[in-house]
mmCIF file with all atom_site columns, C-alpha atoms in Angstrom:
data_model
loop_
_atom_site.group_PDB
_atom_site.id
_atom_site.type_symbol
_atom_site.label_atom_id
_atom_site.label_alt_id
_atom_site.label_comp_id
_atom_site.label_asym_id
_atom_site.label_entity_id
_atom_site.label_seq_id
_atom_site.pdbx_PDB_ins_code
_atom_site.Cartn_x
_atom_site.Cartn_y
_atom_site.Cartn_z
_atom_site.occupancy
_atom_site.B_iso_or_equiv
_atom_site.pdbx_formal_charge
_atom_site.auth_seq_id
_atom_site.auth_comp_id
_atom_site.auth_asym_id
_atom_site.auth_atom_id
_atom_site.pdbx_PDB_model_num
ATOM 1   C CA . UNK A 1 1   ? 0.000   0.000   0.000  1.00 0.00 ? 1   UNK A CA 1
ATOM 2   C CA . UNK A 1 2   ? 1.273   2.991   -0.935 1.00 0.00 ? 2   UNK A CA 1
ATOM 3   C CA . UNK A 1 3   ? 1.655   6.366   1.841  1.00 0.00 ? 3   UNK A CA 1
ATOM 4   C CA . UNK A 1 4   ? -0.457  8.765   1.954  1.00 0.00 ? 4   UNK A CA 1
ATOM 5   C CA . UNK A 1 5   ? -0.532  11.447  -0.479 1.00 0.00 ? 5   UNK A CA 1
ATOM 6   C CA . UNK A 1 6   ? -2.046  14.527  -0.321 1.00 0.00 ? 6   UNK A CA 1
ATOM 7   C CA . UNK A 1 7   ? -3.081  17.156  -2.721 1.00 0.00 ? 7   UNK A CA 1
ATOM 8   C CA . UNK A 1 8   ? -1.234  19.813  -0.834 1.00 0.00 ? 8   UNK A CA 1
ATOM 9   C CA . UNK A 1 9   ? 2.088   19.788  1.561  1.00 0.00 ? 9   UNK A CA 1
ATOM 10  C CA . UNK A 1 10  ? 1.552   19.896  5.906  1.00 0.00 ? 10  UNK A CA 1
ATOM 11  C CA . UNK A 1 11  ? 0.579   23.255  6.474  1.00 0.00 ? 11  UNK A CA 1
ATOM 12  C CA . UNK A 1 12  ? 3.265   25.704  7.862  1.00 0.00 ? 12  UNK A CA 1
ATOM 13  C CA . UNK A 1 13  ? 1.096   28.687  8.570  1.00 0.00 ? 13  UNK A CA 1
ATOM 14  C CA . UNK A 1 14  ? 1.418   30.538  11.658 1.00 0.00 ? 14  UNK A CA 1
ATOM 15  C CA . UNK A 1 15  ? -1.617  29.673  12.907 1.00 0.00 ? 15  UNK A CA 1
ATOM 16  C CA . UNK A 1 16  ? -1.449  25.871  11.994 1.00 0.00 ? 16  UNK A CA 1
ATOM 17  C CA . UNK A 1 17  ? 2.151   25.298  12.657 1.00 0.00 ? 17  UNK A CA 1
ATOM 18  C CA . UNK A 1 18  ? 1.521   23.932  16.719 1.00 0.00 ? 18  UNK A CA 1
ATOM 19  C CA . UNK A 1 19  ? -0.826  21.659  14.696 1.00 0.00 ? 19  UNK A CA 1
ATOM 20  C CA . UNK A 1 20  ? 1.501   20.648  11.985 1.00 0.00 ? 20  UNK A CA 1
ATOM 21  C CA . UNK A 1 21  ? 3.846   18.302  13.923 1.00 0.00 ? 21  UNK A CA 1
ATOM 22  C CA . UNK A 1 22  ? 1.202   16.096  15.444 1.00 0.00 ? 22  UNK A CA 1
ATOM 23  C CA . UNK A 1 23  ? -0.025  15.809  11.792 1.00 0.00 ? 23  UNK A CA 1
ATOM 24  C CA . UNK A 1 24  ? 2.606   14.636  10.456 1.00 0.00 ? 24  UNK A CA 1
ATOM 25  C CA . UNK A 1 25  ? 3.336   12.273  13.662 1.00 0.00 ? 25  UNK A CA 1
ATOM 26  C CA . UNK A 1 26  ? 0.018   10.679  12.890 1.00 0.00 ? 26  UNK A CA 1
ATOM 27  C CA . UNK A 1 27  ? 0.787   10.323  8.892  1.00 0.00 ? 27  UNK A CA 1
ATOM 28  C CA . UNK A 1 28  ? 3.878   8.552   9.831  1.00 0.00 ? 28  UNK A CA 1
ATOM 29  C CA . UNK A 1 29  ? 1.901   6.704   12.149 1.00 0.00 ? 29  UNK A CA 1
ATOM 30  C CA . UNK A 1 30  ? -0.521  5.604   9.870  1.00 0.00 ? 30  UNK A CA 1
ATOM 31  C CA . UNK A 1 31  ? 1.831   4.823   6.989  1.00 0.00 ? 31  UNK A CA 1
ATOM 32  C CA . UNK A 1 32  ? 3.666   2.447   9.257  1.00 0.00 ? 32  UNK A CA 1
ATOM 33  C CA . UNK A 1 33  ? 0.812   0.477   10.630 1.00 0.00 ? 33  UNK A CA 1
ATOM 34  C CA . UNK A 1 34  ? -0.414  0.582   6.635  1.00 0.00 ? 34  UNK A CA 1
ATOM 35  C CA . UNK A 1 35  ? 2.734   -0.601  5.752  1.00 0.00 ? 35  UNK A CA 1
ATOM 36  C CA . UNK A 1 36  ? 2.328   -3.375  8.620  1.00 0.00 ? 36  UNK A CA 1
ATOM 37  C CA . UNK A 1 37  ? -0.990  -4.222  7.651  1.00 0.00 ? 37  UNK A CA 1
ATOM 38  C CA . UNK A 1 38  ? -0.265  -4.618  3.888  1.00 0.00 ? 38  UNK A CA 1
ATOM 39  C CA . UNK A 1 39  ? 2.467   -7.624  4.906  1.00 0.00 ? 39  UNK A CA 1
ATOM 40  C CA . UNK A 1 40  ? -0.683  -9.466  6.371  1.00 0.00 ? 40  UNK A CA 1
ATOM 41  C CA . UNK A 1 41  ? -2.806  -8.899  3.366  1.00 0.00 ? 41  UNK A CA 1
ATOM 42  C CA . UNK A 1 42  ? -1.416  -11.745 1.634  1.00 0.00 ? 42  UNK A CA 1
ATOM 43  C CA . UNK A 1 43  ? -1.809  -14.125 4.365  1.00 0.00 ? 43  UNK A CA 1
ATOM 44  C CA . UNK A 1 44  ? -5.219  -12.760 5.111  1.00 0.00 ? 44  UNK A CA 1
ATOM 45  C CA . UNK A 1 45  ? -6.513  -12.629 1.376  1.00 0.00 ? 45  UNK A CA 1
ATOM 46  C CA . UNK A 1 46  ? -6.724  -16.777 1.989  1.00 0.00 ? 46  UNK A CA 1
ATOM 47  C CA . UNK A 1 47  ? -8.243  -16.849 4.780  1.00 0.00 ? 47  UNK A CA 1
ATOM 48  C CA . UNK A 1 48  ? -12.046 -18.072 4.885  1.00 0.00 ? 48  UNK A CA 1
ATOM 49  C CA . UNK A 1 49  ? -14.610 -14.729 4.848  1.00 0.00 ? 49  UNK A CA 1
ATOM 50  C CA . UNK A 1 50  ? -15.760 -15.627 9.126  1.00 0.00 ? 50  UNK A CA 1
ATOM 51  C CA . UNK A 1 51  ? -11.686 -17.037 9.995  1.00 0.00 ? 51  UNK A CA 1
ATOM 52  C CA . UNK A 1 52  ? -11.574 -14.692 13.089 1.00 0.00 ? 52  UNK A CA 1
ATOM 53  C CA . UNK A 1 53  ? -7.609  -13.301 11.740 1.00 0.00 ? 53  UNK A CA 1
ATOM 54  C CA . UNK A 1 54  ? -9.575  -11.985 8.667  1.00 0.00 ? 54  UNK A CA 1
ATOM 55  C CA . UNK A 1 55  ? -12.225 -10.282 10.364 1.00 0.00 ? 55  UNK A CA 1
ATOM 56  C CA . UNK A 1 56  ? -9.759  -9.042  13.180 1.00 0.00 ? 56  UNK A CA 1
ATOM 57  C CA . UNK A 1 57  ? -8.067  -7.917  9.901  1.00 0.00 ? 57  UNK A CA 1
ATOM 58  C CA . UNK A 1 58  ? -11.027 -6.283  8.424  1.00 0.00 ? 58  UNK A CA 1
ATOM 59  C CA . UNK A 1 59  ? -11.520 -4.486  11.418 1.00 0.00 ? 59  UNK A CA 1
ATOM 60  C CA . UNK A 1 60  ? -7.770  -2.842  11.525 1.00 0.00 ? 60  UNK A CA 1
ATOM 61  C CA . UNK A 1 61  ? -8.373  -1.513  8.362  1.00 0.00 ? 61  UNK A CA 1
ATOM 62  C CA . UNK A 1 62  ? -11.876 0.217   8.516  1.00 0.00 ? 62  UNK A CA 1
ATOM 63  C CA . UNK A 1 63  ? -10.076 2.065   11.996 1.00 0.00 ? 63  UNK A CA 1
ATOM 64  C CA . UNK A 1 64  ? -7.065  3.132   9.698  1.00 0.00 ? 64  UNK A CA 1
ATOM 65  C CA . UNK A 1 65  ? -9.308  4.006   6.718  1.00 0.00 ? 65  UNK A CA 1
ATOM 66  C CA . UNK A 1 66  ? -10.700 6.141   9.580  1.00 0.00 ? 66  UNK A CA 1
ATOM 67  C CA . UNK A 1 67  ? -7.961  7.537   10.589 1.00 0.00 ? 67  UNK A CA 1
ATOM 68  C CA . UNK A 1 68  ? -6.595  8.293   6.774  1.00 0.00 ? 68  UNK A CA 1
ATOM 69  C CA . UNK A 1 69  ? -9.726  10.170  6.071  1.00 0.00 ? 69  UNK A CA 1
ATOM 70  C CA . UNK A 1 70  ? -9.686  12.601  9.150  1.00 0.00 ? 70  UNK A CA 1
ATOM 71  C CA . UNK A 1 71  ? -6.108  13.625  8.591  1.00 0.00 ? 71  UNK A CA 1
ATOM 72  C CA . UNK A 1 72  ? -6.819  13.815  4.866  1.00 0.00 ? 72  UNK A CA 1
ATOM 73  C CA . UNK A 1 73  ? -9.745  16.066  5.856  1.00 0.00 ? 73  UNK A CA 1
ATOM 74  C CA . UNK A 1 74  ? -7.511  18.164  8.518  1.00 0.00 ? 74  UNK A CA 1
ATOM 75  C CA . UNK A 1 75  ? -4.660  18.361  5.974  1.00 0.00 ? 75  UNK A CA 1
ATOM 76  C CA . UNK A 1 76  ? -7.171  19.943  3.355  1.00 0.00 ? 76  UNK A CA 1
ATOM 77  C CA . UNK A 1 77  ? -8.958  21.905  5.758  1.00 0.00 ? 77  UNK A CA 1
ATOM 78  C CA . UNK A 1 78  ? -5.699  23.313  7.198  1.00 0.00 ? 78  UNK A CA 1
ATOM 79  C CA . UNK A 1 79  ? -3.887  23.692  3.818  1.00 0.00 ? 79  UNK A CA 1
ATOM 80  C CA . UNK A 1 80  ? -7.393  26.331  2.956  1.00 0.00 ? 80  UNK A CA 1
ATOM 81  C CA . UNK A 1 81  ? -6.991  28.235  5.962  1.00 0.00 ? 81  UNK A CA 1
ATOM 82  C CA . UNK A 1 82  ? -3.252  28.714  5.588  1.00 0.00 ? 82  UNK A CA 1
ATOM 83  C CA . UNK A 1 83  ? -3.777  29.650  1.277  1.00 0.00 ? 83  UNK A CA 1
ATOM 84  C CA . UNK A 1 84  ? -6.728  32.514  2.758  1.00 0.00 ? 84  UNK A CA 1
ATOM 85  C CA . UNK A 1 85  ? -3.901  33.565  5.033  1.00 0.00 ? 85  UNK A CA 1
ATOM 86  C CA . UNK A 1 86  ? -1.764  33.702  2.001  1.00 0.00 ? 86  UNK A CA 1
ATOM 87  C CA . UNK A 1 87  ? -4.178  35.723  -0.452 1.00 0.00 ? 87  UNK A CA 1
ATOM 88  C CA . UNK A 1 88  ? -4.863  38.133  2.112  1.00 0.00 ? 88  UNK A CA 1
ATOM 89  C CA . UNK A 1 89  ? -2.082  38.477  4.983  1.00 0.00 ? 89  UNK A CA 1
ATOM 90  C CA . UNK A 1 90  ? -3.099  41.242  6.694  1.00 0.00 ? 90  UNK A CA 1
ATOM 91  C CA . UNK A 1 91  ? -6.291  39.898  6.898  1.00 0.00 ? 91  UNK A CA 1
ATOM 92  C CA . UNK A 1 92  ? -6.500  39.207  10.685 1.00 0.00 ? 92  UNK A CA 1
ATOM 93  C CA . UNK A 1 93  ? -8.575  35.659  10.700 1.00 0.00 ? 93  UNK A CA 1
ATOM 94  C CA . UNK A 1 94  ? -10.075 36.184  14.390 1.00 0.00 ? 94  UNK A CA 1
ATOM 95  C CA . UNK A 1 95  ? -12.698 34.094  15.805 1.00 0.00 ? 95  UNK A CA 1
ATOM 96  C CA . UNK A 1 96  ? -12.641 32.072  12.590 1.00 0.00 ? 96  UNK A CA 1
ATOM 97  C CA . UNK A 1 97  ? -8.552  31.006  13.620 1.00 0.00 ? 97  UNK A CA 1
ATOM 98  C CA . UNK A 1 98  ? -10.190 30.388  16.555 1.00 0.00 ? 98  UNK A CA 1
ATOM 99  C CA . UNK A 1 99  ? -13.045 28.165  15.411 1.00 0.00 ? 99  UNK A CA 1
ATOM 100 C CA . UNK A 1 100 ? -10.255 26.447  12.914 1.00 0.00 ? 100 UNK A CA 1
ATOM 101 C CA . UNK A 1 101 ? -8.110  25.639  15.729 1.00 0.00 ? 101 UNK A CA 1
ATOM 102 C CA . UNK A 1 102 ? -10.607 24.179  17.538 1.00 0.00 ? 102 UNK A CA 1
ATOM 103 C CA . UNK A 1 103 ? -12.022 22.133  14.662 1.00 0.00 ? 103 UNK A CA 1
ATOM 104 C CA . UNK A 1 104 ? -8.078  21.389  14.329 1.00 0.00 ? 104 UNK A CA 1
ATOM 105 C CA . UNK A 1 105 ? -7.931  19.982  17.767 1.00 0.00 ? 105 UNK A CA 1
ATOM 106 C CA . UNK A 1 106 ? -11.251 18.139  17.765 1.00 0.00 ? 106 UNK A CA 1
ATOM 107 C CA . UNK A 1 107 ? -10.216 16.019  14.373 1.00 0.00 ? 107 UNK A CA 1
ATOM 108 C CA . UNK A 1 108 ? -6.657  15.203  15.916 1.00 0.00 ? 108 UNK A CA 1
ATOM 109 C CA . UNK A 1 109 ? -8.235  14.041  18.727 1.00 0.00 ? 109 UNK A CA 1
ATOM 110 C CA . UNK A 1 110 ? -10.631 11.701  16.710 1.00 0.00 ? 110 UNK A CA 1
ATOM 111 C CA . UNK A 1 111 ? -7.488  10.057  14.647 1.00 0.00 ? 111 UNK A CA 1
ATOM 112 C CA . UNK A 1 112 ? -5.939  9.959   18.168 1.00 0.00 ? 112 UNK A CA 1
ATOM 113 C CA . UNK A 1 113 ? -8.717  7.806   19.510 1.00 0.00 ? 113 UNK A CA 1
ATOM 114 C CA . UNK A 1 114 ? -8.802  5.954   15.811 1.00 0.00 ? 114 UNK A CA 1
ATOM 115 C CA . UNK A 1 115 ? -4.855  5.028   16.501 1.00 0.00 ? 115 UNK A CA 1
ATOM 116 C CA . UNK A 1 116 ? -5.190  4.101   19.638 1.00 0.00 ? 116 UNK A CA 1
ATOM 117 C CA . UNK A 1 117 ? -7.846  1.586   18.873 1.00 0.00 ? 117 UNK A CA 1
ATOM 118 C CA . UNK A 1 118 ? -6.057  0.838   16.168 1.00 0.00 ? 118 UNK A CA 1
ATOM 119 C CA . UNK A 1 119 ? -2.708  -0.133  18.481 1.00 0.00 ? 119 UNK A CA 1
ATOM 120 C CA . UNK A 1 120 ? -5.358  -2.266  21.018 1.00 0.00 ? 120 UNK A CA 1
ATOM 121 C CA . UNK A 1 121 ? -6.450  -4.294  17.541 1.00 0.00 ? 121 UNK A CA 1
ATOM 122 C CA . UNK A 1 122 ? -2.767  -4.762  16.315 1.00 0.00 ? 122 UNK A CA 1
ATOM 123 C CA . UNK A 1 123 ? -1.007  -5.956  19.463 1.00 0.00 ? 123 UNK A CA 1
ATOM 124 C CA . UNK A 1 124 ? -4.626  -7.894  21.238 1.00 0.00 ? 124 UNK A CA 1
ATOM 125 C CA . UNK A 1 125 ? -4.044  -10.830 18.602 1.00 0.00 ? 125 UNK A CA 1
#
């Protein structure tokens, strides 16, 4: 499986760049356990539908897909905030950098709780 691409780089705005490391913590993150995952594939892909290792499987990768798609989402999100920062820079963003970080915070937190189910499903077989 390949990483994770993105249409745009991590943001490195002002306003996003607290936000930026734990971003790209959790895309290394992610790209690791996909990485780890896509080894069992194989083994997995023979494996009866109801074998309990395939449906543990199955289960790893709807969390990661999870995952993938909130920090896709929080990647794009950030990556708009930081190009209206960009188009007008003296444009003080106000409540809405406010609102952004918090919608920020609130998404890492969900692919925080999505990797650290994810971790409990890897390690519990």
């Amino acid at each position: 499986m390949p990483d994770i691409k993105y249409s745009q780089p991590l943001p490195t705005a002002s306003v996003l760049q607290s936000f930026t490391p734990t971003m790209r913590y959790y895309d290394t993150m992610i790209n690791g356990f996909q990485r780890h995952l896509a080894i069992e594939q194989d083994i997995v892909a023979m494996l009866p539908t109801e074998h309990a290792r395939k449906v543990a499987y199955e289960q790893k990768m709807a969390v990661l897909d999870t995952a993938k798609a909130k920090l896709r989402e929080l990647v794009d999100f950030s990556t708009e905030i930081m190009e209206k920062q960009i188009e007008k820079p003296n444009t003080a963003l106000g409540l809405s950098a406010e609102r952004a970080n918090e919608q920020i915070q609130n998404g890492l937190k969900e692919v925080e709780d999505a990797m650290a189910e994810l971790r409990y499903l890897m390690w519990e077989m």
